[in-house]
PDB file of C-alpha atoms in Angstrom:
ATOM      1  CA  MET A 352       0.000   0.000   0.000  1.00 44.00           C
ATOM      2  CA  LYS A 353       2.837   2.423   0.740  1.00 52.00           C
ATOM      3  CA  ALA A 354       4.173   1.943  -2.762  1.00 53.00           C
ATOM      4  CA  ASN A 355       0.749   2.838  -4.173  1.00 57.00           C
ATOM      5  CA  ASN A 356       0.543   5.884  -1.874  1.00 57.00           C
ATOM      6  CA  LEU A 357       3.942   7.045  -3.027  1.00 56.00           C
ATOM      7  CA  ASP A 358       2.965   6.531  -6.628  1.00 77.00           C
ATOM      8  CA  GLY A 359      -0.301   8.420  -6.091  1.00 83.00           C
ATOM      9  CA  LEU A 360       1.525  11.315  -4.454  1.00 80.00           C
ATOM     10  CA  GLU A 361       4.078  11.409  -7.256  1.00 84.00           C
ATOM     11  CA  ILE A 362       1.279  11.423  -9.859  1.00 87.00           C
ATOM     12  CA  ALA A 363      -0.495  14.201  -7.950  1.00 86.00           C
ATOM     13  CA  GLU A 364       2.767  16.182  -7.815  1.00 85.00           C
ATOM     14  CA  TYR A 365       3.301  15.838 -11.570  1.00 86.00           C
ATOM     15  CA  LEU A 366      -0.334  16.825 -12.220  1.00 88.00           C
ATOM     16  CA  SER A 367       0.055  19.859  -9.985  1.00 86.00           C
ATOM     17  CA  LEU A 368       3.215  20.834 -11.884  1.00 87.00           C
ATOM     18  CA  ILE A 369       1.254  20.605 -15.136  1.00 89.00           C
ATOM     19  CA  GLY A 370      -1.517  22.596 -13.465  1.00 88.00           C
ATOM     20  CA  ALA A 371       1.059  25.219 -12.372  1.00 87.00           C
ATOM     21  CA  VAL A 372       2.276  25.581 -15.949  1.00 89.00           C
ATOM     22  CA  VAL A 373      -1.320  25.834 -17.229  1.00 89.00           C
ATOM     23  CA  GLY A 374      -2.191  28.229 -14.365  1.00 88.00           C
ATOM     24  CA  SER A 375       0.825  30.397 -15.204  1.00 88.00           C
ATOM     25  CA  VAL A 376      -0.304  30.595 -18.798  1.00 89.00           C
ATOM     26  CA  ALA A 377      -3.853  31.393 -17.625  1.00 87.00           C
ATOM     27  CA  ALA A 378      -2.496  34.003 -15.194  1.00 86.00           C
ATOM     28  CA  VAL A 379      -0.592  35.703 -17.988  1.00 87.00           C
ATOM     29  CA  ILE A 380      -3.672  35.716 -20.259  1.00 89.00           C
ATOM     30  CA  SER A 381      -6.205  36.760 -17.625  1.00 89.00           C
ATOM     31  CA  GLN A 382      -3.755  38.756 -15.564  1.00 87.00           C
ATOM     32  CA  GLN A 383      -4.989  37.059 -12.415  1.00 86.00           C
ATOM     33  CA  VAL A 384      -2.077  35.768 -10.236  1.00 85.00           C
ATOM     34  CA  ILE A 385      -4.350  33.378  -8.400  1.00 86.00           C
ATOM     35  CA  TYR A 386      -4.382  31.012 -11.356  1.00 82.00           C
ATOM     36  CA  ALA A 387      -0.618  30.570 -11.066  1.00 83.00           C
ATOM     37  CA  ALA A 388      -0.299  30.780  -7.264  1.00 87.00           C
ATOM     38  CA  VAL A 389      -2.739  27.999  -6.326  1.00 87.00           C
ATOM     39  CA  PRO A 390      -1.234  25.262  -8.590  1.00 86.00           C
ATOM     40  CA  LEU A 391       2.330  26.314  -7.630  1.00 87.00           C
ATOM     41  CA  SER A 392       1.501  26.216  -3.921  1.00 88.00           C
ATOM     42  CA  LEU A 393      -0.161  22.811  -4.333  1.00 88.00           C
ATOM     43  CA  SER A 394       2.885  21.569  -6.262  1.00 87.00           C
ATOM     44  CA  LEU A 395       5.279  22.782  -3.531  1.00 89.00           C
ATOM     45  CA  LEU A 396       3.117  21.202  -0.813  1.00 90.00           C
ATOM     46  CA  LEU A 397       3.068  17.827  -2.603  1.00 88.00           C
ATOM     47  CA  ASN A 398       6.801  18.088  -3.157  1.00 89.00           C
ATOM     48  CA  LEU A 399       7.346  18.540   0.604  1.00 90.00           C
ATOM     49  CA  PHE A 400       5.172  15.488   1.374  1.00 89.00           C
ATOM     50  CA  ASN A 401       7.045  13.394  -1.180  1.00 88.00           C
ATOM     51  CA  ARG A 402      10.419  14.451   0.174  1.00 90.00           C
ATOM     52  CA  TYR A 403       9.334  13.634   3.722  1.00 91.00           C
ATOM     53  CA  ARG A 404       8.117  10.189   2.605  1.00 88.00           C
ATOM     54  CA  TRP A 405      11.259   9.511   0.603  1.00 89.00           C
ATOM     55  CA  GLU A 406      13.415  10.431   3.595  1.00 92.00           C
ATOM     56  CA  GLN A 407      11.428   8.026   5.798  1.00 93.00           C
ATOM     57  CA  VAL A 408      11.731   5.241   3.232  1.00 90.00           C
ATOM     58  CA  SER A 409      15.436   5.962   2.826  1.00 93.00           C
ATOM     59  CA  ARG A 410      15.971   5.931   6.587  1.00 94.00           C
ATOM     60  CA  GLN A 411      14.047   2.668   6.941  1.00 94.00           C
ATOM     61  CA  SER A 412      15.957   1.044   4.122  1.00 94.00           C
ATOM     62  CA  LEU A 413      19.242   2.381   5.517  1.00 92.00           C
ATOM     63  CA  ALA A 414      18.328   1.071   8.975  1.00 92.00           C
ATOM     64  CA  SER A 415      17.503  -2.374   7.557  1.00 93.00           C
ATOM     65  CA  LEU A 416      20.756  -2.370   5.557  1.00 91.00           C
ATOM     66  CA  ILE A 417      22.706  -1.391   8.671  1.00 91.00           C
ATOM     67  CA  SER A 418      20.942  -4.141  10.621  1.00 91.00           C
ATOM     68  CA  GLN A 419      21.817  -6.697   7.928  1.00 92.00           C
ATOM     69  CA  LEU A 420      25.386  -5.439   7.870  1.00 89.00           C
ATOM     70  CA  ASP A 421      25.590  -5.712  11.676  1.00 88.00           C
ATOM     71  CA  GLN A 422      24.324  -9.297  11.473  1.00 92.00           C
ATOM     72  CA  LYS A 423      26.867 -10.146   8.803  1.00 90.00           C
ATOM     73  CA  LEU A 424      29.640  -8.483  10.797  1.00 87.00           C
ATOM     74  CA  ALA A 425      28.583 -10.408  13.898  1.00 89.00           C
ATOM     75  CA  SER A 426      28.645 -13.674  11.965  1.00 89.00           C
ATOM     76  CA  VAL A 427      32.067 -12.785  10.495  1.00 89.00           C
ATOM     77  CA  LYS A 428      33.293 -11.894  13.988  1.00 89.00           C
ATOM     78  CA  ASN A 429      32.027 -15.206  15.380  1.00 89.00           C
ATOM     79  CA  LEU A 430      33.581 -17.103  12.489  1.00 88.00           C
ATOM     80  CA  THR A 431      36.858 -15.243  12.997  1.00 88.00           C
ATOM     81  CA  GLU A 432      36.833 -15.981  16.726  1.00 89.00           C
ATOM     82  CA  GLU A 433      36.152 -19.663  16.019  1.00 89.00           C
ATOM     83  CA  ARG A 434      39.031 -19.778  13.555  1.00 89.00           C
ATOM     84  CA  VAL A 435      41.331 -17.966  15.970  1.00 88.00           C
ATOM     85  CA  ASP A 436      40.381 -20.458  18.691  1.00 87.00           C
ATOM     86  CA  ALA A 437      41.000 -23.325  16.266  1.00 87.00           C
ATOM     87  CA  LEU A 438      44.379 -21.819  15.383  1.00 85.00           C
ATOM     88  CA  ARG A 439      45.235 -21.450  19.067  1.00 88.00           C
ATOM     89  CA  GLU A 440      44.344 -25.110  19.612  1.00 88.00           C
ATOM     90  CA  ASP A 441      46.490 -26.072  16.614  1.00 86.00           C
ATOM     91  CA  ILE A 442      49.374 -23.991  17.952  1.00 88.00           C
ATOM     92  CA  ALA A 443      49.025 -25.619  21.382  1.00 86.00           C
ATOM     93  CA  HIS A 444      48.997 -29.052  19.727  1.00 87.00           C
ATOM     94  CA  LEU A 445      52.087 -28.166  17.688  1.00 86.00           C
ATOM     95  CA  ASN A 446      53.825 -26.917  20.845  1.00 85.00           C
ATOM     96  CA  GLN A 447      53.059 -30.227  22.543  1.00 86.00           C
ATOM     97  CA  GLU A 448      54.413 -32.112  19.541  1.00 83.00           C
ATOM     98  CA  ALA A 449      57.524 -29.915  19.560  1.00 81.00           C
ATOM     99  CA  GLN A 450      58.012 -30.648  23.263  1.00 81.00           C
ATOM    100  CA  LYS A 451      57.652 -34.370  22.558  1.00 79.00           C
ATOM    101  CA  ILE A 452      60.254 -34.091  19.809  1.00 77.00           C
ATOM    102  CA  GLN A 453      62.507 -32.094  22.110  1.00 74.00           C
ATOM    103  CA  GLY A 454      61.832 -34.677  24.828  1.00 69.00           C
ATOM    104  CA  SER A 455      62.860 -37.455  22.456  1.00 71.00           C
ATOM    105  CA  GLN A 456      66.036 -35.514  21.708  1.00 71.00           C
ATOM    106  CA  ASP A 457      66.608 -35.251  25.470  1.00 73.00           C
ATOM    107  CA  ILE A 458      66.021 -38.996  25.687  1.00 76.00           C
ATOM    108  CA  LYS A 459      68.613 -39.502  22.935  1.00 77.00           C
ATOM    109  CA  GLY A 460      71.084 -37.494  25.029  1.00 76.00           C
ATOM    110  CA  ILE A 461      70.242 -39.557  28.103  1.00 78.00           C
ATOM    111  CA  ILE A 462      70.669 -42.767  26.116  1.00 79.00           C
ATOM    112  CA  ALA A 463      74.049 -41.568  24.855  1.00 81.00           C
ATOM    113  CA  ALA A 464      75.080 -40.716  28.426  1.00 80.00           C
ATOM    114  CA  MET A 465      73.875 -44.136  29.592  1.00 82.00           C
ATOM    115  CA  LEU A 466      75.910 -45.856  26.874  1.00 83.00           C
ATOM    116  CA  GLN A 467      78.947 -43.837  27.887  1.00 85.00           C
ATOM    117  CA  LEU A 468      78.373 -44.789  31.534  1.00 82.00           C
ATOM    118  CA  GLN A 469      78.002 -48.448  30.553  1.00 83.00           C
ATOM    119  CA  GLY A 470      81.340 -48.234  28.760  1.00 83.00           C
ATOM    120  CA  GLN A 471      82.908 -46.692  31.857  1.00 84.00           C
ATOM    121  CA  ILE A 472      81.348 -49.384  34.047  1.00 86.00           C
ATOM    122  CA  LEU A 473      82.748 -52.076  31.757  1.00 84.00           C
ATOM    123  CA  THR A 474      86.199 -50.473  31.923  1.00 86.00           C
ATOM    124  CA  LEU A 475      85.889 -50.206  35.699  1.00 86.00           C
ATOM    125  CA  GLU A 476      84.867 -53.859  35.977  1.00 86.00           C
ATOM    126  CA  GLN A 477      87.877 -54.866  33.882  1.00 87.00           C
ATOM    127  CA  SER A 478      90.110 -52.731  36.086  1.00 85.00           C
ATOM    128  CA  VAL A 479      88.644 -54.281  39.247  1.00 87.00           C
ATOM    129  CA  GLN A 480      89.163 -57.755  37.799  1.00 87.00           C
ATOM    130  CA  ALA A 481      92.761 -56.882  36.957  1.00 86.00           C
ATOM    131  CA  ILE A 482      93.321 -55.496  40.445  1.00 87.00           C
ATOM    132  CA  ALA A 483      91.720 -58.569  41.970  1.00 84.00           C
ATOM    133  CA  ALA A 484      93.990 -60.780  39.864  1.00 84.00           C
ATOM    134  CA  GLN A 485      96.993 -58.724  40.938  1.00 84.00           C
ATOM    135  CA  LEU A 486      95.971 -58.965  44.581  1.00 81.00           C
ATOM    136  CA  GLU A 487      95.492 -62.690  44.314  1.00 82.00           C
ATOM    137  CA  TYR A 488      98.846 -63.085  42.615  1.00 82.00           C
ATOM    138  CA  LEU A 489     100.565 -60.903  45.203  1.00 80.00           C
ATOM    139  CA  THR A 490      98.882 -62.816  47.989  1.00 78.00           C
ATOM    140  CA  GLN A 491     100.063 -66.113  46.545  1.00 80.00           C
ATOM    141  CA  THR A 492     103.598 -64.917  45.972  1.00 78.00           C
ATOM    142  CA  THR A 493     103.943 -63.401  49.427  1.00 75.00           C
ATOM    143  CA  THR A 494     102.594 -66.495  51.155  1.00 74.00           C
ATOM    144  CA  SER A 495     104.749 -68.884  49.157  1.00 70.00           C
ATOM    145  CA  GLN A 496     107.979 -66.874  49.382  1.00 62.00           C
ATOM    146  CA  PRO A 497     107.733 -64.300  52.109  1.00 53.00           C
ATOM    147  CA  ASN A 498     111.255 -62.848  51.808  1.00 55.00           C
ATOM    148  CA  GLN A 499     111.967 -63.079  48.081  1.00 54.00           C
ATOM    149  CA  PRO A 500     110.556 -60.682  45.539  1.00 50.00           C
ATOM    150  CA  SER A 501     109.148 -62.406  42.509  1.00 48.00           C
ATOM    151  CA  PRO A 502     110.460 -61.408  39.094  1.00 48.00           C
ATOM    152  CA  ASP A 503     107.218 -62.446  37.380  1.00 51.00           C
ATOM    153  CA  ILE A 504     104.994 -59.825  39.032  1.00 47.00           C
ATOM    154  CA  TYR A 505     105.149 -57.376  36.150  1.00 48.00           C
ATOM    155  CA  SER A 506     104.924 -59.964  33.402  1.00 49.00           C
ATOM    156  CA  SER A 507     101.767 -61.576  34.877  1.00 47.00           C
ATOM    157  CA  ARG A 508     100.215 -58.178  35.429  1.00 46.00           C
ATOM    158  CA  SER A 509     100.774 -57.223  31.802  1.00 46.00           C
ATOM    159  CA  GLN A 510      99.045 -60.428  30.720  1.00 48.00           C
ATOM    160  CA  THR A 511      95.965 -59.956  32.944  1.00 45.00           C
ATOM    161  CA  SER A 512      95.501 -56.230  32.437  1.00 45.00           C
ATOM    162  CA  ALA A 513      96.590 -55.539  28.874  1.00 44.00           C
ATOM    163  CA  SER A 514      93.276 -53.882  28.047  1.00 45.00           C
ATOM    164  CA  SER A 515      92.910 -51.927  31.312  1.00 45.00           C
ATOM    165  CA  GLU A 516      96.324 -50.207  31.276  1.00 47.00           C
ATOM    166  CA  ILE A 517      96.958 -50.389  35.022  1.00 44.00           C
ATOM    167  CA  LYS A 518     100.364 -49.184  36.171  1.00 45.00           C
ATOM    168  CA  PRO A 519     102.117 -50.908  39.057  1.00 46.00           C
ATOM    169  CA  THR A 520     101.528 -49.133  42.323  1.00 44.00           C
ATOM    170  CA  THR A 521     103.004 -49.295  45.730  1.00 49.00           C
ATOM    171  CA  SER A 522      99.656 -48.537  47.398  1.00 52.00           C
ATOM    172  CA  LEU A 523      96.576 -50.715  46.865  1.00 58.00           C
ATOM    173  CA  ASP A 524      94.089 -48.260  48.344  1.00 64.00           C
ATOM    174  CA  PRO A 525      90.909 -48.407  46.143  1.00 61.00           C
ATOM    175  CA  GLN A 526      90.273 -44.657  46.538  1.00 64.00           C
ATOM    176  CA  GLU A 527      93.701 -43.824  45.137  1.00 67.00           C
ATOM    177  CA  ILE A 528      93.202 -46.223  42.228  1.00 61.00           C
ATOM    178  CA  LEU A 529      89.827 -44.629  41.400  1.00 61.00           C
ATOM    179  CA  LYS A 530      91.325 -41.136  41.599  1.00 65.00           C
ATOM    180  CA  ARG A 531      94.206 -42.134  39.355  1.00 64.00           C
ATOM    181  CA  TYR A 532      91.861 -43.414  36.653  1.00 61.00           C
ATOM    182  CA  GLN A 533      89.331 -40.598  37.205  1.00 58.00           C
ATOM    183  CA  TRP A 534      86.243 -42.713  38.032  1.00 50.00           C
TER     184      TRP A 534
END
């Protein structure tokens, strides 16, 4: 109905403009100003009504467009927030994966240290076995010949401890032996 009202007012405005032109011609012929003034006043009045209506329609359409734009912006904002949250979750997941990878690298370092310690333990066990063999040999030689030094001490030691590189010592204190070999 509003569209028909606007159309009717526009038609009335155009008719009043035609009437103003005809009235102006009649006013010039009859020399009566009233014939031109009435249609011109009516035309101006209809023009004011039409402008007022067009402003209302424009405001309503602008308000509805702004409302639609606000809704679209809100949906874009929500979508953006969801994507940002998803990206944050992905970043957190990637950080966890990076920590796992770093943890596995730490584990590799620990494994390397353990292998090194196992090698040192093996060397220490060989050294202890060599020392035990030396002690046993010395015990046997001192009990069998208490006053004579045995010439075979160094040759038997070199056979039992060729891989451990133990030097002959005068002291058999285990702490000194460990310090000497830095264990």
